[in-house]
Amino acid sequence: MFKDRKFEGLEPRFMEKVDLSEVYFMRFRPGEDLFGRMMEVVKENGIKQGVVLSAIGSLCDVSFRDLKTGSDLPLNVDKTNLMEEYGPFELLTLEGNIVPLVGEFGGLKDGDPVIHLHCTLGTAYGSLFGGHLFKATVFTTTEIFLAKVKNSRVKKKQGTVTGLTEMRTDL
Amino acid sequence: MFKDRKFEGLEPRFMEKVDLSEVYFMRFRPGEDLFGRMMEVVKENGIKQGVVLSAIGSLCDVSFRDLKTGSDLPLNVDKTNLMEEYGPFELLTLEGNIVPLVGEFGGLKDGDPVIHLHCTLGTAYGSLFGGHLFKATVFTTTEIFLAKVKNSRVKKKQGTVTGLTEMRTDL
Amino acid sequence: MFKDRKFEGLEPRFMEKVDLSEVYFMRFRPGEDLFGRMMEVVKENGIKQGVVLSAIGSLCDVSFRDLKTGSDLPLNVDKTNLMEEYGPFELLTLEGNIVPLVGEFGGLKDGDPVIHLHCTLGTAYGSLFGGHLFKATVFTTTEIFLAKVKNSRVKKKQGTVTGLTEMRTDL
């Protein structure tokens, strides 16, 4: 798809040696808003950069987006499909990270934590679906190990190549 | 689904700062019972609370359950479907944790480790299925990084709201 | 599937206590070859044994393999199906590890790092597919936490039981 293509204005490459020794173990409870509760945890513990090391449970009332087939860069919301599903679903994987925003993006303001989560959900007969998660309610439980990323300078800012907020360490 | 709903008798909220520095790296071999072998590892190493940090491989003869669409709390086995599949399958994700039980639940007795695993499996043409895993045999290999969760007081006990064993730190 | 079956020539069982405290946090950029870039990271940082702790993003031009239903051991490439897909796809999970090879296997030579990755990908309407990943191009981003596995003696060598390269600590 990108054969011999040059991308003008890409964010610089980076690699950091970080410290994940500070880990928070918690359970979210039935009816709790997954993103709302995670935002509270992030703020209470001064987590600027974070990463989910493990999370399982079950969710209901989920909203997630996936890329339309054949979409090209830069992206915008019209190049994705929104799925809004009732469930409940087994939460098989919840992967992602938290990084502070520089500038504005969508409803987020400068300095806000960008909570970027991808999920895999199990349906009634074992087939799966999922994507970039935007909204979810805890059904029975969500059991989370969240690590603070120490020694990191990573922030996110909207980029011209992808159209999305992208990680960089030069801001 | 839970809009404006009150849950009576929910377990208290908790969040622990834990230490995952003690990590066990192992390979399970063809024909080994995944849960039986994991139980041996847990007992040999005095792991009361544990978490899977990474696991891939392939499995056969798997049994897993998913929630029936529209199921409400509290849950019981009739609100789930059992899938029993032969395979073999690529094991794409194996997420979960180990926490000791308080009281009894199913065939488990007080103090037994509850090994709670969710899996994602790849089928012949790349479509996926999975759920809450109950039984599996290792096909070629299962390569696991399992961390002991130090400084944790988390236990599980059957709760009235969900009907399942739920994490708490007040027991 | 393996009931009462004996496997002659299985690699010995092992379990190591390892140290994952050295973690590298990085972003791969649009158009980058996922395996090529990971190989550079591994070599630049002297990572002999490694494990992916977290990775999300989006990919295009992916190649992955899954096991044909009912395949028996030992495996070879004819017992798998190759999927080559254009995308782009959300990268929902990327699990796996890096271990040095003993002897030769496929195009790999003695001492080469075996980068073993399994992926889960989200398609346009939220259904998923994935398998053992062999080739991928970064679409918007791939955000990776990769740990060096210290205190490990694990290597991989082609085994007679599975036909694949398998982990062992006795070489």
Coordinates of C-alpha atoms in Angstrom, one line a residue:
Chain A
M1 CA 0.0 0.0 0.0
F2 CA 2.8 2.4 0.9
K3 CA 5.4 1.0 -1.6
D4 CA 8.0 3.7 -2.4
R5 CA 5.9 6.3 -0.9
K6 CA 7.4 9.3 0.9
F7 CA 5.7 10.8 3.9
E8 CA 6.4 14.5 4.4
G9 CA 6.1 15.9 7.9
L10 CA 6.3 12.6 9.9
E11 CA 7.0 12.9 13.6
P12 CA 10.6 12.0 14.5
R13 CA 11.4 8.5 15.5
F14 CA 12.0 7.8 19.2
M15 CA 12.8 5.0 21.6
E16 CA 12.9 5.4 25.4
K17 CA 14.2 3.2 28.1
V18 CA 11.3 3.4 30.7
D19 CA 10.5 2.1 34.1
L20 CA 7.2 0.1 34.6
S21 CA 7.8 -0.9 38.2
E22 CA 4.9 1.1 39.7
V23 CA 1.8 -1.0 38.9
Y24 CA -1.8 -0.4 40.0
F25 CA -4.1 -3.4 40.4
M26 CA -7.8 -2.7 40.6
R27 CA -11.3 -3.9 39.8
F28 CA -13.9 -1.8 38.1
R29 CA -17.5 -2.6 39.2
P30 CA -20.9 -3.2 37.5
G31 CA -22.3 0.0 36.0
E32 CA -19.1 2.0 36.1
D33 CA -18.1 3.9 33.1
L34 CA -14.8 2.4 31.9
F35 CA -13.2 5.6 30.6
G36 CA -14.6 7.8 33.4
R37 CA -13.2 5.5 36.1
M38 CA -9.9 5.1 34.3
M39 CA -9.6 8.9 34.1
E40 CA -10.1 9.1 37.9
V41 CA -7.4 6.5 38.5
V42 CA -5.0 8.3 36.3
K43 CA -5.6 11.7 38.0
E44 CA -5.5 10.3 41.6
N45 CA -2.2 8.6 41.0
G46 CA -0.4 11.3 39.0
I47 CA -0.1 9.0 36.0
K48 CA 1.1 11.1 33.0
Q49 CA 2.2 8.2 30.9
G50 CA 0.7 4.8 31.5
V51 CA 0.2 1.4 29.9
V52 CA -2.3 -1.4 30.5
L53 CA -0.4 -4.6 31.3
S54 CA -3.4 -6.9 31.7
A55 CA -7.2 -6.5 31.7
I56 CA -10.1 -8.9 31.5
G57 CA -13.8 -8.9 32.5
S58 CA -17.0 -8.2 30.7
L59 CA -18.6 -5.1 29.2
C60 CA -21.9 -3.8 27.9
D61 CA -23.0 -0.7 25.9
V62 CA -19.8 -0.4 24.0
S63 CA -18.9 2.0 21.2
F64 CA -15.8 1.3 19.0
R65 CA -14.6 2.3 15.6
D66 CA -12.7 0.4 12.9
L67 CA -11.1 1.6 9.7
K68 CA -13.0 1.3 6.5
T69 CA -11.3 -1.1 4.1
G70 CA -9.0 0.7 1.6
S71 CA -8.9 4.0 3.6
D72 CA -5.8 6.1 2.9
L73 CA -3.9 8.6 5.0
P74 CA -4.6 11.1 6.4
L75 CA -7.5 9.7 8.4
N76 CA -10.6 11.4 9.7
V77 CA -13.8 10.1 11.3
D78 CA -15.5 9.6 7.9
K79 CA -12.9 6.9 7.1
T80 CA -14.0 4.8 10.1
N81 CA -17.2 2.9 11.0
L82 CA -18.8 3.3 14.4
M83 CA -20.2 0.2 16.1
E84 CA -22.5 0.6 19.0
E85 CA -23.4 -2.6 20.7
Y86 CA -25.4 -3.6 23.7
G87 CA -24.0 -7.0 24.7
P88 CA -23.0 -8.0 27.3
F89 CA -19.7 -9.3 26.1
E90 CA -16.7 -11.1 27.5
L91 CA -13.7 -8.7 27.5
L92 CA -11.0 -10.8 26.1
T93 CA -8.3 -8.2 25.6
L94 CA -7.9 -4.5 26.5
E95 CA -4.6 -3.1 25.3
G96 CA -3.5 0.4 25.3
N97 CA -1.8 3.4 26.8
I98 CA -2.2 6.9 28.2
V99 CA -0.2 9.9 27.0
P100 CA -0.7 13.6 27.6
L101 CA -2.0 15.7 24.7
V102 CA -0.2 18.8 23.3
G103 CA -2.7 21.2 21.7
E104 CA -6.3 20.2 21.1
F105 CA -8.0 17.3 19.4
G106 CA -11.7 16.4 19.3
G107 CA -13.0 17.4 22.7
L108 CA -9.6 17.1 24.4
K109 CA -7.6 20.1 25.6
D110 CA -3.9 20.7 26.0
G111 CA -2.4 18.5 28.8
D112 CA -5.4 16.1 28.9
P113 CA -4.5 12.4 29.1
V114 CA -5.3 10.6 25.8
I115 CA -6.6 7.2 26.9
H116 CA -6.1 5.0 23.8
L117 CA -7.6 1.6 24.2
H118 CA -8.2 -1.3 21.8
C119 CA -10.5 -4.1 22.8
T120 CA -11.5 -7.6 21.7
L121 CA -15.0 -8.8 22.8
G122 CA -16.5 -12.3 22.8
T123 CA -20.1 -12.7 21.6
A124 CA -22.7 -15.3 22.5
Y125 CA -21.4 -18.1 20.3
G126 CA -17.7 -17.3 20.6
S127 CA -17.2 -15.2 17.6
L128 CA -15.3 -12.0 18.3
F129 CA -15.4 -8.4 17.4
G130 CA -13.7 -5.2 18.5
G131 CA -11.7 -2.1 17.6
H132 CA -10.7 1.3 19.0
L133 CA -12.8 1.6 22.1
F134 CA -14.5 4.9 22.9
K135 CA -17.2 4.1 25.4
A136 CA -18.0 1.1 27.6
T137 CA -19.9 0.2 30.8
V138 CA -18.5 -2.5 33.1
F139 CA -20.9 -5.5 33.1
T140 CA -19.6 -7.9 35.9
T141 CA -16.1 -6.7 36.4
T142 CA -12.9 -5.4 34.8
E143 CA -9.7 -6.5 36.4
I144 CA -6.9 -4.2 35.4
F145 CA -3.1 -4.0 35.9
L146 CA -2.1 -0.5 34.9
A147 CA 1.6 0.6 35.0
K148 CA 2.9 4.1 35.4
V149 CA 5.5 4.7 32.7
K150 CA 8.3 6.4 34.5
N151 CA 11.3 8.2 32.7
S152 CA 9.1 9.0 29.7
R153 CA 8.8 12.2 27.7
V154 CA 6.2 10.9 25.3
K155 CA 3.4 13.2 24.4
K156 CA 0.8 13.2 21.6
K157 CA 0.0 15.9 19.1
Q158 CA -2.2 15.8 16.0
G159 CA 0.0 15.0 13.0
T160 CA -0.4 16.0 9.4
V161 CA 0.5 12.6 7.9
T162 CA -2.0 10.4 9.8
G163 CA -4.5 13.1 10.9
L164 CA -4.5 11.6 14.3
T165 CA -2.7 12.4 17.5
E166 CA 0.7 10.7 17.3
M167 CA 3.4 10.0 19.9
R168 CA 6.6 12.1 20.0
T169 CA 9.3 13.0 22.5
D170 CA 10.5 16.3 21.0
L171 CA 7.8 18.6 22.5
Chain B
M1 CA -28.1 -1.2 30.0
F2 CA -27.4 -0.1 33.6
K3 CA -28.6 3.5 33.3
D4 CA -29.6 5.0 36.7
R5 CA -29.5 1.5 38.2
K6 CA -28.4 1.0 41.8
F7 CA -26.6 -2.2 42.7
E8 CA -27.2 -3.3 46.3
G9 CA -24.4 -5.3 48.0
L10 CA -21.5 -4.5 45.6
E11 CA -18.1 -5.4 46.8
P12 CA -16.0 -2.3 47.9
R13 CA -13.9 -0.5 45.4
F14 CA -10.1 -1.1 45.8
M15 CA -6.8 -0.1 44.2
E16 CA -3.5 -1.6 45.2
K17 CA 0.1 -0.6 44.4
V18 CA 1.7 -3.9 43.6
D19 CA 5.1 -5.4 42.6
L20 CA 5.4 -7.5 39.5
S21 CA 9.2 -7.9 39.5
E22 CA 9.1 -11.7 40.1
V23 CA 8.4 -13.1 36.6
Y24 CA 8.4 -16.8 35.6
F25 CA 9.1 -17.7 31.9
M26 CA 8.1 -21.2 30.8
R27 CA 7.0 -23.3 27.9
F28 CA 4.1 -25.8 28.1
R29 CA 4.5 -28.8 25.8
P30 CA 2.3 -30.8 23.4
G31 CA -0.4 -32.8 25.2
E32 CA -0.1 -30.9 28.5
D33 CA -3.3 -29.8 30.2
L34 CA -3.1 -26.0 30.3
F35 CA -4.9 -25.5 33.6
G36 CA -3.3 -28.5 35.3
R37 CA 0.2 -27.4 34.4
M38 CA -0.5 -23.8 35.4
M39 CA -1.8 -25.0 38.8
E40 CA 1.4 -26.9 39.3
V41 CA 3.5 -23.8 38.5
V42 CA 1.4 -21.7 40.9
K43 CA 1.8 -24.2 43.7
E44 CA 5.5 -24.9 43.1
N45 CA 6.3 -21.1 43.2
G46 CA 4.0 -20.1 46.0
I47 CA 2.1 -17.8 43.7
K48 CA -1.1 -16.6 45.6
Q49 CA -1.8 -13.7 43.3
G50 CA -0.5 -13.8 39.7
V51 CA -1.0 -12.2 36.3
V52 CA -0.2 -13.4 32.8
L53 CA 2.0 -10.8 31.1
S54 CA 2.3 -12.6 27.8
A55 CA 1.3 -15.9 26.3
I56 CA 1.2 -17.3 22.7
G57 CA 1.2 -20.7 21.2
S58 CA -1.4 -23.2 19.9
L59 CA -4.1 -25.2 21.6
C60 CA -6.5 -28.0 20.8
D61 CA -9.6 -29.5 22.6
V62 CA -10.6 -26.2 24.1
S63 CA -13.8 -25.4 26.1
F64 CA -14.8 -21.9 26.7
R65 CA -18.0 -19.9 27.6
D66 CA -19.4 -16.6 26.4
L67 CA -22.4 -14.6 27.7
K68 CA -25.7 -15.0 26.0
T69 CA -26.7 -11.7 24.3
G70 CA -29.0 -9.6 26.5
S71 CA -28.2 -11.5 29.7
D72 CA -28.8 -9.5 32.9
L73 CA -27.1 -9.7 36.3
P74 CA -26.8 -11.9 38.4
L75 CA -25.2 -14.4 36.1
N76 CA -25.3 -18.2 36.3
V77 CA -24.2 -20.9 33.9
D78 CA -27.6 -20.9 32.1
K79 CA -26.9 -17.4 30.9
T80 CA -23.7 -18.5 29.0
N81 CA -23.0 -20.8 26.0
L82 CA -20.4 -23.5 26.1
M83 CA -18.2 -24.0 23.1
E84 CA -16.2 -27.2 22.9
E85 CA -13.9 -27.2 19.9
Y86 CA -11.3 -29.6 18.5
G87 CA -8.9 -27.3 16.5
P88 CA -6.0 -27.0 16.6
F89 CA -6.0 -23.3 16.9
E90 CA -3.3 -20.6 17.1
L91 CA -3.4 -19.0 20.5
L92 CA -3.4 -15.3 19.8
T93 CA -4.0 -14.0 23.3
L94 CA -4.2 -15.5 26.7
E95 CA -5.0 -12.8 29.3
G96 CA -5.9 -13.3 32.9
N97 CA -5.0 -13.6 36.6
I98 CA -4.8 -15.9 39.6
V99 CA -6.4 -15.0 42.9
P100 CA -7.3 -17.1 46.0
L101 CA -10.9 -18.0 46.7
V102 CA -12.7 -17.3 49.9
G103 CA -15.5 -19.7 50.6
E104 CA -16.6 -22.2 47.9
F105 CA -17.6 -21.8 44.2
G106 CA -18.3 -24.6 41.7
G107 CA -15.8 -27.3 42.5
L108 CA -13.3 -24.9 44.2
K109 CA -12.7 -24.9 47.9
D110 CA -11.7 -22.1 50.3
G111 CA -8.1 -21.0 49.6
D112 CA -7.9 -22.6 46.1
P113 CA -6.4 -20.4 43.4
V114 CA -9.0 -19.1 40.9
I115 CA -7.3 -19.2 37.5
H116 CA -9.3 -16.8 35.4
L117 CA -8.2 -16.9 31.7
H118 CA -9.7 -15.3 28.6
C119 CA -8.4 -16.5 25.2
T120 CA -8.5 -15.5 21.5
L121 CA -8.0 -18.3 19.0
G122 CA -7.2 -18.2 15.3
T123 CA -9.1 -20.6 13.0
A124 CA -8.1 -22.1 9.7
Y125 CA -8.9 -19.1 7.5
G126 CA -8.0 -16.4 10.0
S127 CA -11.3 -15.7 11.6
L128 CA -11.2 -15.7 15.4
F129 CA -13.2 -17.0 18.3
G130 CA -12.7 -17.2 22.0
G131 CA -14.1 -16.5 25.5
H132 CA -13.7 -17.4 29.1
L133 CA -11.4 -20.5 28.9
F134 CA -12.1 -23.5 31.0
K135 CA -10.2 -26.4 29.4
A136 CA -7.4 -26.6 26.8
T137 CA -4.6 -28.9 25.7
V138 CA -1.3 -27.6 24.4
F139 CA -0.9 -28.3 20.7
T140 CA 2.7 -27.3 19.8
T141 CA 3.6 -25.0 22.6
T142 CA 2.4 -22.3 25.0
E143 CA 5.1 -19.7 25.8
I144 CA 4.1 -17.9 29.0
F145 CA 5.4 -15.0 31.1
L146 CA 3.6 -15.2 34.5
A147 CA 4.2 -12.5 37.2
K148 CA 3.7 -13.1 40.9
V149 CA 1.7 -10.1 42.2
K150 CA 3.5 -9.1 45.4
N151 CA 2.0 -6.7 48.0
S152 CA -1.5 -7.8 47.1
R153 CA -4.4 -8.6 49.5
V154 CA -6.8 -9.4 46.7
K155 CA -9.1 -12.4 47.1
K156 CA -12.2 -13.6 45.3
K157 CA -15.6 -14.4 46.8
Q158 CA -18.9 -15.1 45.2
G159 CA -20.9 -11.9 45.1
T160 CA -24.6 -11.3 45.2
V161 CA -24.7 -8.7 42.4
T162 CA -22.9 -10.6 39.6
G163 CA -23.3 -14.1 41.0
L164 CA -19.7 -14.8 40.2
T165 CA -16.5 -14.7 42.3
E166 CA -15.4 -11.1 42.5
M167 CA -12.2 -9.4 43.6
R168 CA -12.0 -7.6 46.9
T169 CA -9.3 -6.6 49.5
D170 CA -11.4 -6.5 52.6
L171 CA -11.4 -10.2 53.5
Chain C
M1 CA -6.9 -35.1 20.4
F2 CA -3.8 -36.2 22.3
K3 CA -5.5 -38.5 24.8
D4 CA -3.0 -41.2 26.1
R5 CA -0.6 -40.2 23.4
K6 CA 3.2 -40.4 24.1
F7 CA 5.5 -37.9 22.4
E8 CA 9.0 -39.2 21.8
G9 CA 11.8 -36.7 21.7
L10 CA 10.0 -33.7 23.4
E11 CA 12.3 -30.9 24.5
P12 CA 12.8 -30.9 28.3
R13 CA 10.5 -28.8 30.5
F14 CA 11.9 -25.6 31.9
M15 CA 10.9 -22.6 34.0
E16 CA 13.1 -19.6 34.6
K17 CA 12.8 -16.7 37.0
V18 CA 13.5 -13.7 34.8
D19 CA 13.9 -9.9 35.0
L20 CA 11.8 -7.7 32.8
S21 CA 12.8 -4.4 34.3
E22 CA 14.5 -3.1 31.1
V23 CA 11.6 -1.9 28.9
Y24 CA 11.8 0.0 25.6
F25 CA 8.9 2.3 24.6
M26 CA 8.7 3.3 21.0
R27 CA 6.4 4.2 18.1
F28 CA 6.8 2.7 14.6
R29 CA 5.7 5.1 11.8
P30 CA 3.6 4.9 8.6
G31 CA 5.2 2.8 5.9
E32 CA 7.8 1.1 8.2
D33 CA 8.2 -2.6 7.9
L34 CA 7.1 -4.0 11.3
F35 CA 9.6 -6.9 11.4
G36 CA 12.5 -5.0 9.8
R37 CA 12.1 -2.2 12.4
M38 CA 11.8 -4.6 15.3
M39 CA 14.9 -6.4 14.2
E40 CA 16.8 -3.1 14.2
V41 CA 15.5 -2.3 17.7
V42 CA 16.5 -5.8 18.9
K43 CA 20.1 -5.5 17.5
E44 CA 20.6 -1.8 18.6
N45 CA 19.7 -2.7 22.2
G46 CA 21.4 -6.1 22.5
I47 CA 18.1 -7.9 23.1
K48 CA 18.8 -11.6 22.9
Q49 CA 15.5 -12.6 24.7
G50 CA 12.6 -10.2 24.6
V51 CA 8.8 -10.0 25.1
V52 CA 6.2 -7.6 23.9
L53 CA 4.3 -6.2 26.9
S54 CA 1.9 -4.1 25.0
A55 CA 1.3 -3.0 21.4
I56 CA -1.5 -1.3 19.6
G57 CA -1.9 0.7 16.4
S58 CA -2.9 0.0 12.8
L59 CA -1.4 -2.1 10.1
C60 CA -1.7 -2.7 6.3
D61 CA -0.4 -5.3 3.8
V62 CA -0.3 -8.1 6.4
S63 CA 0.6 -11.7 5.9
F64 CA -0.3 -14.3 8.6
R65 CA -0.8 -18.0 8.8
D66 CA -3.3 -20.2 10.7
L67 CA -3.4 -24.0 11.3
K68 CA -5.7 -26.0 9.1
T69 CA -8.5 -27.6 11.1
G70 CA -7.6 -31.1 12.1
S71 CA -3.9 -30.8 11.4
D72 CA -1.8 -33.2 13.4
L73 CA 1.9 -33.0 14.6
P74 CA 4.5 -32.6 13.3
L75 CA 3.6 -29.4 11.4
N76 CA 4.9 -28.0 8.2
V77 CA 3.8 -25.2 6.0
D78 CA 1.3 -27.3 4.1
K79 CA -0.7 -27.7 7.3
T80 CA -1.3 -24.0 7.4
N81 CA -3.2 -21.4 5.4
L82 CA -1.6 -18.2 4.3
M83 CA -3.7 -15.0 4.5
E84 CA -2.5 -11.9 2.7
E85 CA -4.6 -8.9 3.3
Y86 CA -4.5 -5.3 2.3
G87 CA -6.5 -3.5 5.0
P88 CA -5.8 -1.2 6.7
F89 CA -6.7 -2.8 10.0
E90 CA -6.8 -1.7 13.6
L91 CA -4.1 -3.6 15.5
L92 CA -5.9 -4.9 18.5
T93 CA -3.3 -7.2 20.0
L94 CA 0.3 -8.0 19.2
E95 CA 1.7 -10.6 21.5
G96 CA 4.9 -12.5 21.3
N97 CA 8.6 -12.9 22.1
I98 CA 12.1 -12.9 20.7
V99 CA 14.5 -15.8 21.3
P100 CA 17.8 -16.7 19.5
L101 CA 17.9 -19.7 17.1
V102 CA 20.2 -22.7 17.4
G103 CA 20.8 -24.3 14.1
E104 CA 18.9 -23.2 11.0
F105 CA 15.2 -22.9 10.2
G106 CA 13.6 -21.5 7.1
G107 CA 15.7 -18.5 6.1
L108 CA 17.1 -18.1 9.6
K109 CA 20.7 -18.9 10.6
D110 CA 22.2 -20.0 13.8
G111 CA 22.1 -17.2 16.4
D112 CA 19.5 -15.1 14.6
P113 CA 16.6 -13.7 16.7
V114 CA 13.3 -15.6 16.1
I115 CA 10.7 -12.9 16.3
H116 CA 7.5 -14.8 17.0
L117 CA 4.4 -12.5 16.9
H118 CA 0.6 -13.3 17.0
C119 CA -1.8 -10.5 16.0
T120 CA -5.5 -9.7 16.2
L121 CA -6.8 -7.3 13.6
G122 CA -10.1 -5.3 13.4
T123 CA -11.8 -5.1 10.1
A124 CA -14.2 -2.4 8.7
Y125 CA -17.3 -3.6 10.6
G126 CA -15.7 -4.8 13.7
S127 CA -15.2 -8.5 13.0
L128 CA -11.7 -9.7 13.7
F129 CA -9.1 -11.9 12.1
G130 CA -5.5 -12.8 12.8
G131 CA -2.9 -15.4 13.3
H132 CA 0.8 -16.0 13.3
L133 CA 2.1 -12.8 11.7
F134 CA 4.9 -12.9 9.1
K135 CA 4.8 -9.5 7.4
A136 CA 3.1 -6.2 8.1
T137 CA 3.5 -2.5 7.2
V138 CA 2.7 0.2 9.8
F139 CA -0.4 2.2 8.7
T140 CA -0.7 5.1 11.2
T141 CA 1.3 3.9 14.1
T142 CA 2.4 1.0 16.2
E143 CA 3.0 1.9 19.9
I144 CA 5.2 -0.8 21.5
F145 CA 6.5 -1.7 25.0
L146 CA 9.2 -4.3 24.5
A147 CA 11.0 -5.8 27.5
K148 CA 14.4 -7.3 27.5
V149 CA 14.3 -10.7 29.3
K150 CA 17.3 -10.7 31.5
N151 CA 18.6 -13.9 33.3
S152 CA 17.2 -16.1 30.5
R153 CA 19.0 -19.0 28.8
V154 CA 16.1 -19.8 26.5
K155 CA 16.9 -20.6 22.9
K156 CA 14.9 -22.1 20.1
K157 CA 15.7 -25.2 17.9
Q158 CA 13.7 -27.1 15.4
G159 CA 12.1 -30.1 17.3
T160 CA 11.0 -33.5 15.9
V161 CA 7.7 -33.5 17.7
T162 CA 6.2 -30.3 16.5
G163 CA 8.4 -29.7 13.4
L164 CA 8.8 -26.1 14.5
T165 CA 11.4 -24.2 16.5
E166 CA 10.7 -24.8 20.2
M167 CA 12.0 -23.1 23.3
R168 CA 14.6 -24.9 25.5
T169 CA 17.2 -24.0 28.1
D170 CA 19.5 -27.0 27.7
L171 CA 21.5 -25.8 24.7

